[in-house]
Amino acid sequence: MTDLHPVRRALLSVSDKTGLIELGKALAARGVELLSTGGSAKALRDAGLTVKDVSEVTGFPEMMDGRVKTLHPMVHGGLLALRDNDTHVAAMNEHGIGAIDLLVVNLYPFEAALARGAGYDEMIENIDIGGPAMIRAASKNHLFVNVVTDVQDYEALLAELDANDGQTSYPFRQRLSQIAYARTAAYDAAVSNWMASAIDEKTPRRRAFAGELKQTLRYGENSHQEAAFYTDGSNRPGVATAVQLQGKELSYNNINDTDAAYELVAEFDPAESPAVAIIKHANPCGVAKGATLAEAYQKAFDCDRTSAFGGIVALNQPLDAETAAKITEIFTEVVIAPGASEEAKEIFAAKKNLRLLLTDGLPDPRKPIVAYKQVAGGMLVQDKDVGYVGMEDLKVVTEKAPSEAQMQDLLFAWKVAKHVKSNAIVYVKDNATVGVGAGQMSRLDSANVAAAKAGRMAAELGLKESLAKGCAVASDAFFPFADGLLEAAAAGGACVIQPGGSMRDDEVIKAANDKGLAMVFTGMRHFRH
C-alpha cells in the first residue's frame, strides 16, 4: 500500500490570514474543494474563490458569537474517519460525511492578547475551542489527513503537492502532525499559565512550558552537544527579541552570556546615568556607571582587562560613536544595546565578526516572571530574583556609618552581586567594580579572588596600590564567619553590604568595628547558582 494520499478537500479556518488568499488560490488551481468559516470564508470569497461554508456542510448556522461552528460530526467525522476501514467508510456513506484531507487552522490570538495585557474577560474570549479540537483530530488521523497550523508551512505543503502530483507522503504528514501537537501544547501552556497567574495560584499542580524555535544552533556549551534556541513569546526586551545587525550567528554560550549581560545592565536606570556591563561566562568581569557611555565602558574595562577580551558588552543607553570606537579596540563577541547611532553602526561595520544586537528597550528588573531549571527527573520552578534594596532598606549595624558616597557604592555593588554566581564578593569604588570574586566554594575564596584581580589590574594600570583600596564590599549572602570580611578588609575594603542573619552576626559586626569598617545589612540575599 502506498503512503501517498491525494488532497481533494480542504478546510481553511484561520485567525492569522497572512498568506490565506495565496494558499486558497494555489489549492483551487490544483482542483481542491475549499471549505471555510466566518472571516476566512469571506476573505477567500472576496478574492474570487469558490468556497463552501462549514454551516452548509453541518446544516447548522454558526452560533453563540462563533463559539459553535465546527464542533459537529460532519466536520470531525471527515477528519477522523479511517479511509481504509470499511466500517468507517460505511458510516461516512450512510450519513453523507465527506472526507477532509487537509486542515489549515491557526488559533485565536491568545498569546497576542496576553502580550498586550488584555483583561480577564477578553482573555477568556481568546481561548480557542473548535480549532484545537480539529487540530487534534486531524493530527491523530495523520495516516490520511494533513494538518497545517503555521503560516510558514504553506510553501512546504504546496511543494509537497507539486512533487507528488497532488498527493502527500506519510513522513510529510507525520511531521505536520508533530508540529500541530506542539502548537496545541504551547497554546494550552499559555492558557494554563495565564490562568494560574490570574487566580494567584503560586504552585499549580501541573506546570506546562512551551517555546517556539528561533534558531538551530551549531552546538551547545560544547561541540559534542546539540542545541537550539526557543522563544517563549513573553516579548521581554533582550537577546530573544533583539535584532542582530551584523556578525556571525550567535552560539549557545553567546546567547546565555548576552542574556546575563543585558539583565545586569538593566539594573541601572538609563535616565540617571549611562552604564556598561562586560560579561564573561555568565559572570560580570566589569560593571560601571559614568558621565558618558564611553567613560562607563572604560571604567568597566579597567576592572579586568584580561577577562574582558572576547566578552559580551551590554549598554543601558543607545550605542554612540565614541563608545563604539573604544569597544572595537579589543576583540569583543557581542554588543547589545537599546539602539545605536548611524555613526556607531558604521564603526562596527568594519568588524565583520562582531555581533551587534539592538532592542526596543531594557527589561524591567523588577517585573515578576517565572524562572525554571531542569534537574534529573524534574524541573525547579521559582520566581525570577527581582528583589530590590533601596537606601531606606539598609540597616547600619556598626559603630561607623557609611558616608553618602559610600552608600552609593554599596548599593551599586549590591546590584552587581545579584548577578554574580555564588559565592559572590564584589568590590566597588566610584560606581565601578574593581574586583569580582565569583562561584567559589567559600566566601573567603571569593574575597581572595576579588582581591587578586584588583591587585593585578592596579599593577597593569601602573598604580602603586590596589584598586580595592577604600572600596565598598558586597557579599551576596551573609558572612558565616569573620574570616571573609577580614579578607575583604585586608584587600582595602572600607565599608560592607551584606544580608545579615548569620548565627555569628555579632562576631562579624565586632570584627568590622575592630577594623573601623562601616557595615549595613539588607535583610535579603541574592544566591545565584
PDB file of C-alpha atoms in Angstrom, residues 111 181-191 209-211:
ATOM      1  CA  GLU A 111      -0.733  34.875  23.197  1.00  0.00           C
ATOM      2  CA  TYR A 181       0.539  18.771  18.588  1.00  0.00           C
ATOM      3  CA  ALA A 182       3.370  21.048  19.717  1.00  0.00           C
ATOM      4  CA  ARG A 183       1.252  24.055  18.742  1.00  0.00           C
ATOM      5  CA  THR A 184      -1.775  22.986  20.774  1.00  0.00           C
ATOM      6  CA  ALA A 185       0.507  22.069  23.678  1.00  0.00           C
ATOM      7  CA  ALA A 186       2.082  25.532  23.596  1.00  0.00           C
ATOM      8  CA  TYR A 187      -1.357  27.131  23.354  1.00  0.00           C
ATOM      9  CA  ASP A 188      -2.665  25.188  26.339  1.00  0.00           C
ATOM     10  CA  ALA A 189       0.512  26.015  28.255  1.00  0.00           C
ATOM     11  CA  ALA A 190      -0.062  29.717  27.647  1.00  0.00           C
ATOM     12  CA  VAL A 191      -3.671  29.442  28.788  1.00  0.00           C
ATOM     13  CA  PHE A 209       6.248  25.169  29.450  1.00  0.00           C
ATOM     14  CA  ALA A 210       6.471  25.775  25.741  1.00  0.00           C
ATOM     15  CA  GLY A 211       8.670  27.541  23.235  1.00  0.00           C
TER      16      GLY A 211
END
